[in-house]
Tab-separated table of C-alpha atoms in Angstrom:
chain	number	residue	atom	x	y	z
B	1	UNK	CA	123.453	148.074	67.572
B	2	UNK	CA	122.726	145.693	64.677
B	3	UNK	CA	119.170	145.189	63.462
B	4	UNK	CA	117.818	141.606	63.780
B	5	UNK	CA	117.999	139.792	60.462
B	6	UNK	CA	114.680	139.713	58.654
B	7	UNK	CA	113.112	142.678	60.494
B	8	UNK	CA	111.783	145.097	57.895
B	9	UNK	CA	111.128	148.827	58.225
B	10	UNK	CA	107.390	148.180	58.000
B	11	UNK	CA	107.589	145.756	60.895
B	12	UNK	CA	109.302	148.311	63.123
B	13	UNK	CA	106.789	151.109	62.655
B	14	UNK	CA	104.036	149.809	65.012
B	15	UNK	CA	106.534	149.353	67.841
B	16	UNK	CA	107.889	152.855	67.306
B	17	UNK	CA	104.359	154.264	67.412
B	18	UNK	CA	103.594	152.425	70.655
B	19	UNK	CA	106.725	153.873	72.191
B	20	UNK	CA	105.569	157.334	71.110
B	21	UNK	CA	102.207	156.858	72.808
B	22	UNK	CA	103.816	155.736	76.063
B	23	UNK	CA	106.317	158.584	76.064
B	24	UNK	CA	103.630	161.130	75.213
B	25	UNK	CA	101.428	159.939	78.098
B	26	UNK	CA	104.337	160.145	80.548
B	27	UNK	CA	105.370	163.581	79.230
B	28	UNK	CA	101.876	165.032	79.631
B	29	UNK	CA	101.806	164.045	83.296
B	30	UNK	CA	105.373	165.038	84.115
B	31	UNK	CA	105.796	168.256	82.139
B	32	UNK	CA	102.242	169.607	81.866
B	33	UNK	CA	100.708	168.061	85.011
B	34	UNK	CA	97.770	166.782	82.950
B	35	UNK	CA	95.996	163.598	83.961
B	36	UNK	CA	95.959	160.835	81.354
B	37	UNK	CA	94.254	157.497	80.875
B	38	UNK	CA	94.589	154.768	78.236
B	39	UNK	CA	91.719	154.351	75.820
B	40	UNK	CA	90.919	151.821	73.119
B	41	UNK	CA	93.444	150.829	70.459
B	42	UNK	CA	93.464	149.680	66.843
B	43	UNK	CA	93.638	146.009	65.906
B	44	UNK	CA	94.308	144.459	62.505
B	45	UNK	CA	91.304	142.330	61.506
B	46	UNK	CA	91.120	140.850	58.033
B	47	UNK	CA	93.577	143.336	56.628
B	48	UNK	CA	91.815	146.395	58.079
B	49	UNK	CA	92.242	148.273	61.336
B	50	UNK	CA	89.321	148.005	63.740
B	51	UNK	CA	88.660	149.446	67.169
B	52	UNK	CA	89.439	147.172	70.096
B	53	UNK	CA	85.896	147.778	71.391
B	54	UNK	CA	84.637	145.380	68.720
B	55	UNK	CA	82.009	147.742	67.294
B	56	UNK	CA	82.320	147.669	63.498
B	57	UNK	CA	80.531	151.047	63.354
B	58	UNK	CA	82.630	152.695	66.081
B	59	UNK	CA	82.593	156.466	65.587
B	60	UNK	CA	85.995	157.004	67.225
B	61	UNK	CA	87.960	153.834	66.394
B	62	UNK	CA	90.952	153.495	68.682
B	63	UNK	CA	90.341	156.829	70.388
B	64	UNK	CA	87.700	156.521	73.117
B	65	UNK	CA	87.567	155.162	76.686
B	66	UNK	CA	87.776	151.395	77.010
B	67	UNK	CA	85.780	151.263	80.269
B	68	UNK	CA	82.918	153.269	81.816
B	69	UNK	CA	84.904	154.241	84.920
B	70	UNK	CA	87.601	156.000	82.888
B	71	UNK	CA	87.497	159.119	85.087
B	72	UNK	CA	88.686	157.119	88.090
B	73	UNK	CA	91.345	155.420	85.986
B	74	UNK	CA	93.062	158.691	85.061
B	75	UNK	CA	96.432	159.382	86.655
B	76	UNK	CA	98.777	162.320	87.023
B	77	UNK	CA	101.772	160.088	87.729
B	78	UNK	CA	104.322	159.478	84.977
B	79	UNK	CA	105.310	156.166	86.574
B	80	UNK	CA	101.688	154.994	86.675
B	81	UNK	CA	101.189	156.116	83.069
B	82	UNK	CA	104.200	154.090	81.969
B	83	UNK	CA	102.819	151.014	83.730
B	84	UNK	CA	99.407	151.438	82.095
B	85	UNK	CA	100.784	151.805	78.569
B	86	UNK	CA	103.297	149.012	79.122
B	87	UNK	CA	100.354	146.654	79.663
B	88	UNK	CA	98.682	147.764	76.398
B	89	UNK	CA	101.228	149.822	74.392
B	90	UNK	CA	98.878	150.709	71.527
B	91	UNK	CA	96.269	152.391	73.723
B	92	UNK	CA	95.172	155.866	72.728
B	93	UNK	CA	96.270	158.748	74.966
B	94	UNK	CA	93.169	160.392	76.410
B	95	UNK	CA	93.125	163.481	78.632
B	96	UNK	CA	90.201	164.187	80.988
B	97	UNK	CA	88.951	167.748	80.640
B	98	UNK	CA	87.715	169.888	83.517
B	99	UNK	CA	90.692	169.225	85.791
B	100	UNK	CA	93.725	171.207	84.660
B	101	UNK	CA	92.198	172.443	81.421
B	102	UNK	CA	89.017	172.765	79.384
B	103	UNK	CA	88.975	172.893	75.593
B	104	UNK	CA	87.081	175.064	73.128
B	105	UNK	CA	86.363	172.853	70.119
B	106	UNK	CA	85.821	174.675	66.795
B	107	UNK	CA	85.864	173.910	63.043
B	108	UNK	CA	89.418	173.738	61.704
B	109	UNK	CA	89.018	176.566	59.187
B	110	UNK	CA	87.644	178.846	61.901
B	111	UNK	CA	90.450	177.791	64.225
B	112	UNK	CA	93.183	178.814	61.816
B	113	UNK	CA	91.425	182.127	61.118
B	114	UNK	CA	91.140	182.788	64.857
B	115	UNK	CA	94.787	181.869	65.478
B	116	UNK	CA	95.960	184.362	62.868
B	117	UNK	CA	93.806	187.085	64.395
B	118	UNK	CA	94.975	186.277	67.936
B	119	UNK	CA	98.604	186.524	66.851
B	120	UNK	CA	97.936	189.964	65.367
B	121	UNK	CA	96.265	190.965	68.652
B	122	UNK	CA	99.274	189.743	70.631
B	123	UNK	CA	97.261	187.201	72.618
B	124	UNK	CA	99.112	184.337	74.289
B	125	UNK	CA	97.577	181.053	73.232
B	126	UNK	CA	97.644	177.773	75.061
B	127	UNK	CA	98.234	174.483	73.235
B	128	UNK	CA	95.960	173.778	70.272
B	129	UNK	CA	95.260	170.386	68.666
B	130	UNK	CA	94.002	169.425	65.218
B	131	UNK	CA	91.871	166.320	64.834
B	132	UNK	CA	91.422	164.131	61.740
B	133	UNK	CA	87.772	165.272	61.702
B	134	UNK	CA	88.939	168.800	60.834
B	135	UNK	CA	88.345	170.285	64.264
B	136	UNK	CA	90.685	172.349	66.435
B	137	UNK	CA	90.729	172.322	70.232
B	138	UNK	CA	92.036	175.359	72.112
B	139	UNK	CA	93.216	174.486	75.632
B	140	UNK	CA	92.054	177.031	78.225
B	141	UNK	CA	91.597	177.230	81.987
B	142	UNK	CA	89.012	174.923	83.595
B	143	UNK	CA	85.495	176.330	83.670
B	144	UNK	CA	85.539	177.547	80.075
B	145	UNK	CA	83.066	174.932	78.840
B	146	UNK	CA	80.427	176.174	81.285
B	147	UNK	CA	81.065	179.862	80.565
B	148	UNK	CA	81.431	179.749	76.773
B	149	UNK	CA	77.732	179.650	75.754
B	150	UNK	CA	76.882	182.765	77.792
B	151	UNK	CA	79.997	184.585	76.580
B	152	UNK	CA	79.104	183.824	72.959
B	153	UNK	CA	75.487	184.962	73.515
B	154	UNK	CA	76.795	188.301	74.769
B	155	UNK	CA	78.463	188.708	71.387
B	156	UNK	CA	75.184	188.023	69.589
B	157	UNK	CA	75.640	184.382	68.525
B	158	UNK	CA	74.643	180.916	69.644
B	159	UNK	CA	77.662	178.717	70.353
B	160	UNK	CA	76.164	175.503	68.971
B	161	UNK	CA	74.812	177.240	65.881
B	162	UNK	CA	78.261	178.539	64.949
B	163	UNK	CA	79.966	175.218	65.661
B	164	UNK	CA	81.706	175.959	68.976
B	165	UNK	CA	81.632	173.212	71.609
B	166	UNK	CA	83.087	173.420	75.112
B	167	UNK	CA	84.736	170.313	76.513
B	168	UNK	CA	84.893	170.335	80.291
B	169	UNK	CA	84.222	168.229	83.357
B	170	UNK	CA	83.061	164.708	82.537
B	171	UNK	CA	84.526	164.819	79.042
B	172	UNK	CA	87.899	163.966	77.520
B	173	UNK	CA	90.051	164.882	74.546
B	174	UNK	CA	92.511	162.764	72.576
B	175	UNK	CA	96.143	163.794	72.909
B	176	UNK	CA	98.693	163.546	70.087
B	177	UNK	CA	99.880	161.184	68.650
B	178	UNK	CA	96.608	159.239	69.098
B	179	UNK	CA	95.308	157.936	65.779
B	180	UNK	CA	91.579	157.773	64.981
B	181	UNK	CA	91.142	154.710	62.780
B	182	UNK	CA	92.255	155.282	59.220
B	183	UNK	CA	91.399	158.982	59.342
B	184	UNK	CA	94.780	160.068	60.677
B	185	UNK	CA	96.357	161.178	63.923
B	186	UNK	CA	95.563	164.000	66.315
B	187	UNK	CA	98.310	166.618	65.894
B	188	UNK	CA	99.487	169.803	67.547
B	189	UNK	CA	98.625	173.021	65.718
B	190	UNK	CA	100.406	174.815	68.580
B	191	UNK	CA	102.604	172.588	70.711
B	192	UNK	CA	102.786	172.728	74.503
B	193	UNK	CA	105.840	174.739	75.527
B	194	UNK	CA	107.196	176.823	78.361
B	195	UNK	CA	105.686	179.876	76.667
B	196	UNK	CA	102.147	178.518	77.005
B	197	UNK	CA	102.602	176.705	80.311
B	198	UNK	CA	99.955	179.019	81.824
B	199	UNK	CA	96.663	178.618	80.008
B	200	UNK	CA	94.502	181.586	78.973
B	201	UNK	CA	90.997	182.129	80.336
B	202	UNK	CA	88.000	181.717	78.042
B	203	UNK	CA	87.298	185.468	78.089
B	204	UNK	CA	90.661	186.147	76.433
B	205	UNK	CA	89.953	183.993	73.376
B	206	UNK	CA	86.181	183.954	73.031
B	207	UNK	CA	85.854	187.070	70.848
B	208	UNK	CA	88.210	186.027	68.017
B	209	UNK	CA	87.061	182.409	68.247
B	210	UNK	CA	83.357	183.278	68.089
B	211	UNK	CA	83.921	185.748	65.252
B	212	UNK	CA	85.833	183.152	63.213
B	213	UNK	CA	83.200	180.475	63.876
B	214	UNK	CA	80.341	182.803	62.927
B	215	UNK	CA	82.127	183.815	59.728
B	216	UNK	CA	82.754	180.160	58.807
B	217	UNK	CA	79.112	179.268	59.537
B	218	UNK	CA	77.900	182.152	57.359
B	219	UNK	CA	80.224	181.113	54.512
B	220	UNK	CA	78.944	177.527	54.769
B	221	UNK	CA	75.346	178.710	54.512
B	222	UNK	CA	76.229	180.870	51.508
B	223	UNK	CA	77.832	177.905	49.732
B	224	UNK	CA	74.635	175.872	50.190
B	225	UNK	CA	72.298	178.604	48.963
């Protein structure tokens, strides 16, 4: 098929990205059975990209819910997802936590250290994302966010103090290829696949994750001293 005269490569990129967002949203519902909902999007204003929410100081430009009732907006239907993103193709792909998964959110450096250790231990990981803010989210079975603080305390640490945050019911995570302003896109550090279709429980990953987070926190303190 011939390209329309006068259409440049740069002009095609936004449309391609919108198609990727739509297809990703539909794939998450159909292949992973994850609920999805469309969030805010990025708009070009005066030569810069701004969040559709209109807040010039938005902390998550183009990557947060666009309405307060987002939980009720979420769908597990691929057809419904396609309709939603067809209405606003540039919308971020957001996934409500606490339904089919929770996420353990850790500093990126600790996440990579933990992943290497888990592989040596022969643990089966679920999907893992990397955010532009240098965080990594490990997808685990629902309920992990509530259990994680107590599990970490049993190991002798405080979850917040070592930079581990559980994301569960009432919260959401951004799914790839959602882009967060000019910072970059959310990416997969470990892609969803048939191998990790069944998510691990928090107890299986908490030891290596907590150890890596505590080590990273200690190194950070040492660099400041």
